[in-house]
DNA sequence: TCTGGGGTCCTAGGACCC
DNA sequence: TCTGGGGTCCTAGGACCC
């Protein structure tokens, strides 16, 4: 515990949702929910406008839709968030060599080690400047906590949200923490809180009064002792720059439980290969292979096997995974499968000959596969590689030959609805195309700031905002390009600036006393991941396209999203 | 309401060794 | 003949975090 508040914790505000609002002008000031779009999806991040309606991180998306049917529901675009995160982390590294990232949107910084602040006033100045810099570089807001210990800095940034800065002065922490719920302390989740509650402990003060011995008795050695220290405001953990990953894993939840044993096996093999790809990309190898199986009833089990030495050989991992699967009863249905590797090393100890042998095998197998393909023996699965995605996820970046850059607002019943706008443009308008319209293809994410209004990608055509080009195509039939006539969607779309609300205003609405802190999991849990796990045949697109205000149907998109307090109320 | 994906750390029991 | 401790490794599960 230091005598000056020189440990800084930065937490970006509603990170994923804020990034989407920055990228999509028509969504600014509107409720936005980023997360899994499928029937089993959960919310990663809700914008502050969506939180007004009770939408929270980790909530099933289906429940969020009931609470706030008019929000924009978007799949995460991790490449964009990573890019923004990198530029934020760069700003942090300018302050100190000791930067400890906790996730894409969160990090500790040791200001003392950086020599940029030795007292409270200096720390505040650094924190405020950092917030300005983040805004200038990314267009997004972040909240800063400053204290003499990590735990307190994190509590401070939470209290500062959104778009604020808070200092906990060393010496004041016990008084400050005393009345707070024990859930405030890191490491206290639902189970620990319940165990403590049964012992009559609900506040931090009561936790401290209970004493270390009692807490150890209730919670076990490590957890009890750690919690006792935290309750006293004691936390000596240093800011640690880089930590090597200890495991790599991938998992998929299926839209419909898998019952066919062969299918389960095939999916597991796919996962094993994906896992090894990630392992190799990280330049690592591992010794323990783990599989995870979640059953139809949500019961979950793991099976693991430790090899004689570390490997990054897909065949070795795949075979271990399949062996482990043989130990598991999957009758009744499998909801989720996962494959992981732990016991990571930086190199492989497998003997060179074995390595060469498997590579040769793989080469031969590939050769055979090619032969089979040529002979026309391949069945259905491997259709020729198309440039278009199998599904048009809401939020996906696209480019249209005629209308330029935009993003998918929704899709279904053979159509895809696109809003043509860029981060620096006015809110754009919506057009609907056939899903197989050849003029429409996936596009690169655009930078959130500094994107020069590029020359119009449309050769000789008017820009997307000019209007009058007519409907591109429509209806479930094939592409009907270039027909004239006004675009009905365009007529109903936002004019420039319409419906624009300064984000700050609605954030303020959300900032009701106590409304944030009482809630766990916290308001920002953007570390969720691929939600687009739907297997091709299960087809969420039809489901989501039908009757979803944001995701489909021409004009009823975000352009018609009402301000918070109007539309979403009482549905 | 029906529960994602990617991680970390801890506990506990059994095997095995000294 | 009945019963040591301690250490390490492996496996399984659970809590927690974002």
Coordinates of C-alpha atoms (C1' of nucleotides) in Angstrom, one line a residue:
Chain A
X1 CA 0.0 0.0 0.0
X2 CA 1.6 3.2 -1.1
X3 CA 1.3 6.6 0.4
X4 CA 0.2 8.3 -2.9
X5 CA -2.5 7.2 -5.3
X6 CA -0.2 6.2 -8.1
X7 CA -1.8 3.0 -9.2
X8 CA -4.2 3.9 -12.1
X9 CA -7.0 1.7 -13.3
X10 CA -8.6 2.5 -16.7
X11 CA -11.9 1.0 -17.7
X12 CA -13.5 2.0 -21.0
X13 CA -17.2 2.8 -20.8
X14 CA -19.5 0.2 -22.3
X15 CA -16.7 -0.5 -24.6
X16 CA -18.1 -2.8 -27.4
X17 CA -21.3 -0.9 -27.6
X18 CA -19.6 2.5 -27.5
X19 CA -17.3 1.4 -30.3
X20 CA -20.3 0.4 -32.4
X21 CA -22.0 3.7 -31.8
X22 CA -18.8 5.5 -32.8
X23 CA -18.7 3.4 -36.0
X24 CA -22.4 3.7 -36.8
X25 CA -23.7 7.3 -36.6
X26 CA -27.3 6.2 -36.7
X27 CA -26.9 4.3 -33.4
X28 CA -25.6 7.2 -31.4
X29 CA -27.8 8.0 -28.5
X30 CA -29.8 4.8 -29.1
X31 CA -29.9 1.5 -27.2
X32 CA -27.3 -0.9 -28.6
X33 CA -26.6 -4.4 -27.4
X34 CA -23.5 -6.3 -28.5
X35 CA -23.4 -10.0 -28.0
X36 CA -24.7 -13.4 -29.2
X37 CA -27.4 -13.0 -31.7
X38 CA -28.6 -16.6 -31.8
X39 CA -31.3 -18.2 -29.6
X40 CA -28.7 -19.1 -27.0
X41 CA -26.7 -15.9 -27.1
X42 CA -25.9 -13.7 -24.1
X43 CA -25.2 -10.0 -23.9
X44 CA -21.6 -8.9 -23.9
X45 CA -22.1 -5.2 -23.5
X46 CA -25.2 -3.0 -23.4
X47 CA -24.9 0.7 -24.2
X48 CA -26.0 3.0 -21.3
X49 CA -29.2 3.7 -23.3
X50 CA -30.0 0.0 -23.2
X51 CA -29.2 -0.3 -19.5
X52 CA -32.0 2.1 -18.8
X53 CA -34.3 -0.8 -19.7
X54 CA -32.6 -3.3 -17.5
X55 CA -30.4 -4.9 -20.1
X56 CA -27.2 -6.2 -18.5
X57 CA -24.0 -8.1 -19.4
X58 CA -24.3 -11.8 -19.2
X59 CA -28.1 -11.7 -19.6
X60 CA -29.6 -14.0 -22.2
X61 CA -30.1 -12.0 -25.4
X62 CA -33.7 -13.4 -25.6
X63 CA -34.4 -11.7 -22.3
X64 CA -32.7 -8.5 -23.4
X65 CA -35.0 -8.4 -26.5
X66 CA -38.0 -8.6 -24.3
X67 CA -36.8 -5.8 -22.1
X68 CA -35.7 -3.6 -25.0
X69 CA -37.1 -4.8 -28.3
X70 CA -36.1 -1.7 -30.1
X71 CA -32.4 -1.8 -29.4
X72 CA -29.9 -2.6 -32.2
X73 CA -28.6 -6.1 -31.6
X74 CA -25.2 -6.6 -33.0
X75 CA -22.6 -9.4 -33.2
X76 CA -19.2 -8.4 -31.8
X77 CA -16.5 -7.2 -34.2
X78 CA -13.4 -8.1 -32.3
X79 CA -10.9 -6.9 -34.9
X80 CA -12.3 -3.4 -34.4
X81 CA -12.2 -3.6 -30.6
X82 CA -8.7 -4.9 -30.7
X83 CA -7.6 -2.0 -32.9
X84 CA -9.1 0.5 -30.5
X85 CA -7.7 -1.3 -27.6
X86 CA -4.2 -1.3 -29.1
X87 CA -4.2 2.5 -29.4
X88 CA -5.4 2.9 -25.9
X89 CA -2.7 0.6 -24.5
X90 CA -0.2 2.6 -26.5
X91 CA -1.3 5.7 -24.6
X92 CA -0.9 3.8 -21.3
X93 CA 2.6 2.7 -22.2
X94 CA 3.6 6.3 -22.7
X95 CA 2.9 6.7 -19.0
X96 CA 4.8 3.8 -17.6
X97 CA 6.6 0.6 -18.6
X98 CA 4.4 -1.2 -16.0
X99 CA 1.1 -1.7 -17.8
X100 CA -1.0 -4.7 -16.9
X101 CA -3.9 -5.3 -19.3
X102 CA -6.8 -7.2 -17.9
X103 CA -8.9 -7.4 -21.0
X104 CA -9.4 -5.4 -24.2
X105 CA -10.9 -2.5 -22.3
X106 CA -9.2 -2.5 -18.9
X107 CA -5.7 -2.1 -17.5
X108 CA -3.6 -1.1 -14.5
X109 CA -0.8 1.3 -14.8
X110 CA 1.9 2.0 -12.2
X111 CA 2.4 5.7 -12.4
X112 CA 5.2 5.7 -9.8
X113 CA 7.2 3.3 -11.9
X114 CA 6.7 5.5 -14.9
X115 CA 8.0 8.5 -12.9
X116 CA 5.0 10.6 -14.1
X117 CA 3.3 11.1 -10.7
X118 CA 4.5 11.0 -7.1
X119 CA 1.6 12.6 -5.4
X120 CA -2.2 12.9 -5.6
X121 CA -2.3 16.2 -7.6
X122 CA 0.1 14.9 -10.2
X123 CA -1.8 11.6 -10.4
X124 CA -5.0 13.4 -11.0
X125 CA -3.5 15.6 -13.7
X126 CA -2.1 12.5 -15.5
X127 CA -5.5 10.7 -15.2
X128 CA -7.4 13.7 -16.7
X129 CA -4.9 14.1 -19.5
X130 CA -5.1 10.4 -20.3
X131 CA -8.9 10.6 -20.5
X132 CA -8.6 13.5 -23.0
X133 CA -6.1 11.7 -25.0
X134 CA -8.2 8.6 -25.2
X135 CA -11.1 10.6 -26.4
X136 CA -9.0 12.4 -29.0
X137 CA -7.4 9.2 -30.3
X138 CA -10.4 6.8 -30.2
X139 CA -13.5 9.0 -29.9
X140 CA -14.5 6.9 -26.9
X141 CA -14.7 7.6 -23.2
X142 CA -12.9 5.8 -20.4
X143 CA -13.1 6.1 -16.6
X144 CA -10.1 6.3 -14.4
X145 CA -9.6 5.2 -10.8
X146 CA -6.5 6.2 -8.8
X147 CA -5.4 4.7 -5.5
X148 CA -2.5 3.2 -3.6
X149 CA -3.5 -0.3 -4.4
X150 CA -4.9 -2.3 -7.3
X151 CA -8.1 -3.3 -5.7
X152 CA -8.9 0.3 -4.6
X153 CA -8.0 1.7 -8.0
X154 CA -10.5 -0.7 -9.6
X155 CA -13.2 0.2 -7.1
X156 CA -12.5 3.9 -7.8
X157 CA -12.9 3.5 -11.6
X158 CA -16.1 1.7 -11.1
X159 CA -17.4 4.5 -9.0
X160 CA -16.2 7.1 -11.6
X161 CA -18.3 5.5 -14.4
X162 CA -19.2 6.7 -16.9
X163 CA -16.7 9.1 -18.2
X164 CA -15.2 10.2 -14.9
X165 CA -12.2 10.1 -12.6
X166 CA -12.1 9.2 -9.0
X167 CA -9.3 9.1 -6.4
X168 CA -9.2 7.1 -3.2
X169 CA -6.7 8.9 -1.0
X170 CA -4.5 6.5 1.0
X171 CA -5.7 6.5 4.6
X172 CA -9.3 6.9 3.7
X173 CA -9.9 3.5 2.3
X174 CA -11.2 1.6 5.4
X175 CA -13.8 4.2 6.1
X176 CA -14.8 4.3 2.5
X177 CA -15.1 0.5 2.1
X178 CA -16.8 -0.2 5.5
X179 CA -20.4 0.3 4.5
X180 CA -20.1 -1.2 1.0
X181 CA -21.5 -4.6 0.2
X182 CA -18.9 -7.4 0.3
X183 CA -19.7 -8.0 -3.4
X184 CA -17.6 -4.9 -4.0
X185 CA -14.4 -6.8 -3.2
X186 CA -12.7 -8.6 -6.1
X187 CA -13.2 -12.4 -5.8
X188 CA -16.5 -12.2 -4.1
X189 CA -19.1 -13.7 -6.5
X190 CA -22.6 -15.1 -5.8
X191 CA -21.3 -18.3 -4.1
X192 CA -18.9 -16.5 -1.7
X193 CA -21.5 -13.8 -1.0
X194 CA -24.0 -16.4 -0.1
X195 CA -21.6 -18.3 2.2
X196 CA -20.8 -15.0 4.0
X197 CA -24.5 -14.0 4.2
X198 CA -25.3 -17.3 5.9
X199 CA -22.7 -16.3 8.5
X200 CA -24.3 -12.9 8.9
X201 CA -21.7 -11.0 6.9
X202 CA -22.9 -8.7 4.2
X203 CA -20.7 -5.6 4.4
X204 CA -17.0 -5.0 4.1
X205 CA -17.0 -3.8 7.7
X206 CA -18.5 -7.1 8.9
X207 CA -16.0 -9.0 6.9
X208 CA -13.2 -7.3 8.6
X209 CA -14.8 -7.8 12.0
X210 CA -15.2 -11.5 11.4
X211 CA -11.5 -11.9 11.5
X212 CA -9.1 -13.9 9.4
X213 CA -9.6 -17.3 11.2
X214 CA -13.4 -17.2 10.7
X215 CA -13.1 -16.2 7.1
X216 CA -10.6 -19.0 6.5
X217 CA -13.0 -21.5 8.1
X218 CA -15.8 -20.3 5.9
X219 CA -14.0 -19.9 2.6
X220 CA -10.8 -21.9 2.7
X221 CA -7.2 -20.9 3.2
X222 CA -6.3 -18.8 0.2
X223 CA -9.7 -17.1 -0.3
X224 CA -10.3 -16.4 3.4
X225 CA -6.9 -14.8 4.0
X226 CA -7.1 -12.8 0.8
X227 CA -10.6 -11.6 1.6
X228 CA -9.6 -10.5 5.1
X229 CA -6.7 -8.4 3.7
X230 CA -8.9 -6.8 1.1
X231 CA -11.5 -6.0 3.7
X232 CA -8.9 -4.0 5.6
X233 CA -7.9 -2.2 2.4
X234 CA -4.7 -4.1 2.3
X235 CA -3.5 -5.1 -1.2
X236 CA 0.2 -5.3 -2.0
X237 CA -0.1 -7.0 -5.4
X238 CA 2.2 -5.3 -7.8
X239 CA 1.4 -4.2 -11.3
X240 CA 2.8 -6.9 -13.5
X241 CA 3.6 -6.1 -17.1
X242 CA 3.2 -9.2 -19.2
X243 CA 2.1 -12.6 -18.2
X244 CA 2.3 -15.6 -20.4
X245 CA -0.9 -17.4 -21.1
X246 CA -1.2 -20.7 -19.2
X247 CA -3.8 -22.4 -21.4
X248 CA -5.5 -22.0 -24.7
X249 CA -9.0 -23.3 -25.4
X250 CA -12.0 -23.0 -27.8
X251 CA -15.6 -24.0 -27.3
X252 CA -18.8 -23.9 -29.2
X253 CA -22.4 -23.9 -27.9
X254 CA -24.8 -25.4 -30.4
X255 CA -28.1 -23.9 -31.3
X256 CA -29.6 -27.3 -31.0
X257 CA -28.2 -30.1 -28.8
X258 CA -26.1 -32.6 -30.7
X259 CA -27.3 -36.2 -30.3
X260 CA -25.6 -38.0 -33.1
X261 CA -22.4 -39.5 -31.8
X262 CA -20.6 -39.1 -35.1
X263 CA -21.5 -35.5 -35.3
X264 CA -20.3 -34.9 -31.8
X265 CA -17.0 -36.5 -32.7
X266 CA -16.7 -34.4 -35.9
X267 CA -17.3 -31.2 -34.0
X268 CA -14.8 -32.2 -31.4
X269 CA -12.2 -32.8 -34.1
X270 CA -12.9 -29.4 -35.6
X271 CA -12.5 -27.7 -32.2
X272 CA -9.2 -29.6 -31.6
X273 CA -7.9 -28.2 -34.9
X274 CA -9.0 -24.7 -34.1
X275 CA -7.4 -24.9 -30.7
X276 CA -4.1 -26.0 -32.2
X277 CA -4.2 -23.2 -34.7
X278 CA -4.5 -20.7 -31.9
X279 CA -1.7 -22.5 -30.0
X280 CA 0.6 -22.3 -32.9
X281 CA -0.3 -18.8 -33.7
X282 CA 0.9 -18.0 -30.2
X283 CA 4.1 -19.9 -30.8
X284 CA 3.4 -22.3 -27.9
X285 CA 2.9 -26.0 -27.3
X286 CA 1.2 -27.8 -24.5
X287 CA 1.2 -31.0 -22.6
X288 CA -2.3 -31.5 -21.2
X289 CA -5.3 -31.8 -23.5
X290 CA -8.7 -31.1 -21.9
X291 CA -12.1 -31.6 -23.4
X292 CA -15.3 -30.1 -22.0
X293 CA -18.8 -31.4 -22.5
X294 CA -21.9 -29.5 -21.5
X295 CA -25.0 -31.7 -21.5
X296 CA -28.6 -30.9 -22.5
X297 CA -29.3 -30.2 -18.8
X298 CA -26.4 -27.8 -18.5
X299 CA -24.4 -30.2 -16.4
X300 CA -20.7 -29.8 -17.4
X301 CA -17.8 -32.1 -17.2
X302 CA -14.1 -32.1 -18.2
X303 CA -11.7 -34.9 -19.0
X304 CA -8.0 -34.4 -19.4
X305 CA -4.9 -36.3 -20.4
X306 CA -1.3 -35.3 -19.9
X307 CA 1.1 -36.3 -22.6
X308 CA 4.7 -37.2 -22.1
X309 CA 5.9 -33.9 -23.6
X310 CA 4.4 -30.7 -25.0
X311 CA 3.0 -30.8 -28.5
X312 CA 1.6 -28.5 -31.1
X313 CA 0.7 -31.3 -33.4
X314 CA -2.9 -31.2 -34.5
X315 CA -3.0 -35.0 -34.9
X316 CA -1.8 -35.6 -31.4
X317 CA -4.3 -33.2 -29.9
X318 CA -7.1 -34.4 -32.0
X319 CA -6.4 -38.1 -31.1
X320 CA -6.2 -37.3 -27.4
X321 CA -9.5 -35.3 -27.6
X322 CA -11.2 -38.2 -29.3
X323 CA -9.9 -40.7 -26.7
X324 CA -11.2 -38.5 -23.9
X325 CA -14.6 -38.3 -25.6
X326 CA -14.8 -42.0 -25.5
X327 CA -15.0 -41.7 -21.7
X328 CA -18.1 -39.6 -21.8
X329 CA -21.7 -40.5 -22.1
X330 CA -23.4 -38.1 -24.5
X331 CA -26.7 -39.7 -24.9
X332 CA -29.3 -37.2 -24.1
X333 CA -27.7 -34.5 -26.1
X334 CA -24.7 -32.2 -26.0
X335 CA -25.1 -28.5 -25.7
X336 CA -21.5 -27.4 -25.7
X337 CA -18.1 -28.9 -26.7
X338 CA -14.7 -27.5 -25.9
X339 CA -11.1 -28.4 -26.4
X340 CA -8.2 -26.9 -24.5
X341 CA -4.5 -27.3 -24.0
X342 CA -2.6 -26.4 -20.9
X343 CA 0.8 -26.9 -19.4
X344 CA 2.1 -24.6 -22.1
X345 CA 5.7 -24.4 -23.1
X346 CA 7.5 -22.3 -25.6
X347 CA 8.8 -25.2 -27.7
X348 CA 8.0 -28.7 -28.5
X349 CA 10.0 -31.6 -27.1
X350 CA 8.7 -34.2 -29.4
X351 CA 11.4 -35.9 -31.2
X352 CA 12.1 -34.7 -34.6
X353 CA 11.5 -38.0 -36.4
X354 CA 8.0 -38.3 -35.0
X355 CA 7.4 -34.7 -36.1
X356 CA 8.5 -35.4 -39.6
X357 CA 6.5 -38.6 -39.7
X358 CA 3.3 -36.9 -38.8
X359 CA 4.0 -34.1 -41.3
X360 CA 4.5 -36.7 -44.0
X361 CA 1.3 -38.4 -43.0
X362 CA -0.6 -35.1 -43.2
X363 CA 0.9 -34.4 -46.6
X364 CA -0.2 -37.8 -47.8
X365 CA -3.6 -37.4 -46.4
X366 CA -3.9 -34.0 -48.1
X367 CA -2.8 -35.6 -51.3
X368 CA -5.4 -38.3 -51.0
X369 CA -8.1 -35.7 -50.3
X370 CA -7.2 -33.8 -53.4
X371 CA -7.3 -37.0 -55.4
X372 CA -10.7 -37.7 -54.0
X373 CA -12.0 -34.3 -54.8
X374 CA -10.8 -34.5 -58.4
X375 CA -12.5 -37.9 -58.7
X376 CA -15.7 -36.2 -57.6
X377 CA -16.1 -38.3 -54.6
X378 CA -16.5 -35.4 -52.1
X379 CA -19.9 -35.0 -50.9
X380 CA -21.9 -31.8 -50.3
X381 CA -19.9 -30.0 -47.7
X382 CA -17.1 -28.4 -49.7
X383 CA -18.7 -26.1 -52.1
X384 CA -16.5 -23.7 -54.0
X385 CA -15.2 -20.9 -51.9
X386 CA -17.4 -17.9 -52.3
X387 CA -16.5 -14.4 -51.1
X388 CA -19.8 -13.9 -49.5
X389 CA -20.5 -14.9 -45.9
X390 CA -22.8 -17.7 -45.3
X391 CA -24.8 -15.4 -43.0
X392 CA -25.1 -11.7 -42.9
X393 CA -24.5 -11.0 -39.3
X394 CA -26.1 -7.8 -37.9
X395 CA -23.3 -5.3 -37.6
X396 CA -21.1 -6.8 -40.3
X397 CA -19.2 -4.4 -42.5
X398 CA -20.1 -4.5 -46.2
X399 CA -19.4 -2.7 -49.4
X400 CA -21.8 -2.3 -52.2
X401 CA -20.5 -1.6 -55.7
X402 CA -22.9 1.3 -56.1
X403 CA -23.6 2.6 -52.6
X404 CA -20.2 2.1 -50.9
X405 CA -19.5 1.2 -47.3
X406 CA -22.2 0.2 -44.9
X407 CA -23.2 -2.4 -42.3
X408 CA -25.7 -5.1 -42.1
X409 CA -28.7 -4.1 -40.1
X410 CA -30.5 -7.4 -40.5
X411 CA -31.3 -10.3 -42.7
X412 CA -33.9 -12.9 -43.3
X413 CA -36.2 -14.4 -45.8
X414 CA -33.7 -14.1 -48.5
X415 CA -32.9 -10.5 -48.0
X416 CA -30.3 -8.4 -46.3
X417 CA -30.8 -4.9 -45.1
X418 CA -27.8 -2.5 -45.1
X419 CA -27.4 0.9 -43.7
X420 CA -24.9 3.0 -45.7
X421 CA -23.0 5.2 -43.4
X422 CA -19.4 5.6 -42.1
X423 CA -18.0 6.6 -38.7
X424 CA -17.5 10.2 -39.9
X425 CA -20.7 10.6 -42.0
X426 CA -24.1 11.7 -41.0
X427 CA -26.5 8.9 -40.2
X428 CA -27.1 7.0 -43.4
X429 CA -30.0 5.4 -45.0
X430 CA -31.2 1.8 -45.4
X431 CA -31.5 -0.3 -48.5
X432 CA -32.5 -3.9 -48.9
X433 CA -30.9 -6.4 -51.2
X434 CA -31.3 -10.1 -52.0
X435 CA -28.8 -12.1 -49.9
X436 CA -27.1 -13.2 -53.1
X437 CA -26.8 -9.8 -54.7
X438 CA -23.5 -9.9 -56.5
X439 CA -22.9 -6.2 -55.9
X440 CA -22.8 -6.7 -52.1
X441 CA -19.8 -8.2 -50.3
X442 CA -18.1 -8.1 -46.9
X443 CA -16.0 -5.1 -46.2
X444 CA -13.2 -4.1 -44.0
X445 CA -14.0 -2.3 -40.7
X446 CA -13.4 1.4 -41.0
X447 CA -11.3 3.3 -38.4
X448 CA -13.4 5.1 -35.8
X449 CA -11.5 8.4 -36.1
X450 CA -9.3 10.0 -38.6
X451 CA -11.0 8.3 -41.5
X452 CA -10.7 10.9 -44.2
X453 CA -14.0 11.1 -46.1
X454 CA -12.6 9.0 -48.9
X455 CA -13.4 9.6 -52.5
X456 CA -16.7 8.0 -53.4
X457 CA -16.0 4.3 -54.2
X458 CA -18.8 4.5 -56.7
X459 CA -17.4 5.1 -60.1
X460 CA -19.0 8.1 -61.5
X461 CA -22.0 7.7 -59.3
X462 CA -23.4 9.9 -56.6
X463 CA -22.4 9.2 -53.0
X464 CA -24.7 7.2 -50.8
X465 CA -26.1 10.3 -49.2
X466 CA -27.1 11.9 -52.4
X467 CA -30.0 9.7 -53.0
X468 CA -32.1 9.1 -56.1
X469 CA -30.2 6.2 -57.5
X470 CA -33.1 4.0 -57.0
X471 CA -33.7 0.7 -55.5
X472 CA -30.9 -1.7 -55.9
X473 CA -32.8 -4.9 -55.7
X474 CA -35.5 -6.3 -53.6
X475 CA -37.7 -9.2 -52.8
X476 CA -36.8 -12.7 -52.5
X477 CA -36.1 -13.1 -56.2
X478 CA -32.7 -12.8 -57.7
X479 CA -30.8 -9.7 -58.0
X480 CA -32.6 -6.9 -59.8
X481 CA -30.0 -4.4 -60.2
X482 CA -30.2 -0.8 -61.1
X483 CA -34.0 -0.3 -61.4
X484 CA -35.0 3.3 -61.2
X485 CA -37.5 4.9 -58.8
X486 CA -37.3 6.1 -55.3
X487 CA -36.1 3.9 -52.6
X488 CA -38.9 3.6 -50.0
X489 CA -36.4 2.9 -47.3
X490 CA -34.5 6.0 -48.2
X491 CA -37.6 8.0 -47.9
X492 CA -38.1 6.9 -44.4
X493 CA -34.6 7.1 -43.3
X494 CA -33.0 9.7 -41.1
X495 CA -32.1 13.0 -42.6
X496 CA -28.7 14.2 -41.7
X497 CA -28.4 14.6 -38.0
X498 CA -31.9 13.4 -37.3
X499 CA -32.4 11.5 -34.1
X500 CA -28.9 12.3 -32.9
X501 CA -28.5 12.6 -29.3
X502 CA -25.3 13.3 -27.5
X503 CA -24.2 10.1 -25.8
X504 CA -23.4 12.0 -22.6
X505 CA -27.0 12.9 -22.0
X506 CA -28.3 9.4 -21.9
X507 CA -25.4 8.2 -19.9
X508 CA -26.4 10.8 -17.3
X509 CA -29.9 9.3 -17.2
X510 CA -28.4 5.9 -16.4
X511 CA -26.3 7.3 -13.7
X512 CA -29.0 7.1 -11.1
X513 CA -27.7 6.8 -7.6
X514 CA -26.8 3.3 -6.7
X515 CA -28.2 1.8 -9.9
X516 CA -24.8 0.7 -11.1
X517 CA -23.0 -0.4 -8.1
X518 CA -25.7 -2.6 -6.8
X519 CA -25.5 -4.8 -9.8
X520 CA -23.3 -7.7 -10.5
X521 CA -21.9 -8.7 -13.0
X522 CA -20.7 -5.3 -13.6
X523 CA -21.9 -3.0 -16.3
X524 CA -19.0 -3.7 -18.6
X525 CA -18.1 -7.2 -19.4
X526 CA -16.9 -6.8 -23.0
X527 CA -14.7 -9.8 -22.9
X528 CA -17.3 -12.0 -24.5
X529 CA -16.5 -13.7 -27.7
X530 CA -17.7 -15.3 -30.8
X531 CA -21.3 -15.6 -30.5
X532 CA -21.8 -16.6 -34.0
X533 CA -21.5 -20.3 -33.4
X534 CA -24.6 -21.3 -35.1
X535 CA -23.9 -24.2 -37.3
X536 CA -24.9 -23.6 -40.9
X537 CA -27.9 -25.8 -40.9
X538 CA -29.5 -24.4 -37.9
X539 CA -30.0 -21.1 -39.5
X540 CA -30.7 -18.3 -37.1
X541 CA -31.1 -15.9 -39.9
X542 CA -34.6 -16.8 -40.7
X543 CA -35.5 -16.6 -37.1
X544 CA -33.9 -13.2 -36.4
X545 CA -35.0 -11.7 -39.6
X546 CA -38.6 -12.4 -38.9
X547 CA -40.2 -9.6 -37.0
X548 CA -37.1 -8.2 -35.5
X549 CA -37.3 -4.5 -35.6
X550 CA -33.7 -3.8 -36.0
X551 CA -32.5 -6.8 -37.8
X552 CA -34.7 -6.8 -40.7
X553 CA -37.5 -5.3 -42.7
X554 CA -36.5 -2.2 -44.5
X555 CA -37.4 0.9 -42.7
X556 CA -38.0 -0.3 -39.2
X557 CA -34.4 -0.2 -38.3
X558 CA -32.5 2.0 -35.9
X559 CA -33.7 5.0 -37.8
X560 CA -36.9 4.5 -36.0
X561 CA -35.6 3.6 -32.6
X562 CA -37.2 5.9 -30.1
X563 CA -35.3 7.7 -27.6
X564 CA -35.0 5.9 -24.3
X565 CA -38.1 6.4 -22.3
X566 CA -40.4 6.2 -25.2
X567 CA -40.5 3.0 -27.1
X568 CA -38.9 0.4 -24.9
X569 CA -41.1 1.2 -22.0
X570 CA -43.4 -1.5 -20.7
X571 CA -43.2 -3.9 -23.5
Chain B
dT1 C1' -35.2 -16.0 -18.1
dC2 C1' -32.7 -20.1 -19.3
dT3 C1' -28.2 -19.4 -19.1
dG4 C1' -21.4 -17.4 -24.3
dG5 C1' -16.4 -17.8 -24.7
dG6 C1' -11.9 -17.3 -22.9
dG7 C1' -9.3 -17.3 -19.2
dT8 C1' -7.3 -17.6 -13.9
dC9 C1' -6.8 -19.6 -9.4
dC10 C1' -8.0 -22.8 -5.7
dT11 C1' -9.3 -27.3 -3.5
dA12 C1' -9.3 -32.1 -2.8
dG13 C1' -8.3 -36.8 -3.5
dG14 C1' -5.3 -40.4 -5.1
dA15 C1' -0.9 -42.1 -6.8
dC16 C1' 3.7 -42.3 -6.0
dC17 C1' 8.1 -41.4 -3.8
dC18 C1' 11.2 -40.5 0.0
Chain C
dT1 C1' 1.9 -54.7 13.2
dC2 C1' 0.1 -50.7 12.6
dT3 C1' 0.7 -46.4 10.9
dG4 C1' 4.5 -41.6 9.9
dG5 C1' 4.6 -37.2 7.2
dG6 C1' 5.8 -34.3 3.2
dG7 C1' 6.2 -33.3 -1.6
dT8 C1' 4.9 -33.5 -6.3
dC9 C1' 2.0 -34.7 -10.1
dC10 C1' -2.3 -35.7 -12.1
dT11 C1' -7.3 -35.3 -12.5
dA12 C1' -11.9 -33.1 -11.7
dG13 C1' -14.7 -29.6 -10.4
dG14 C1' -15.9 -25.0 -9.0
dA15 C1' -15.7 -20.0 -8.2
dC16 C1' -14.7 -16.0 -10.3
dC17 C1' -13.4 -12.3 -13.8
dC18 C1' -14.2 -9.7 -18.1

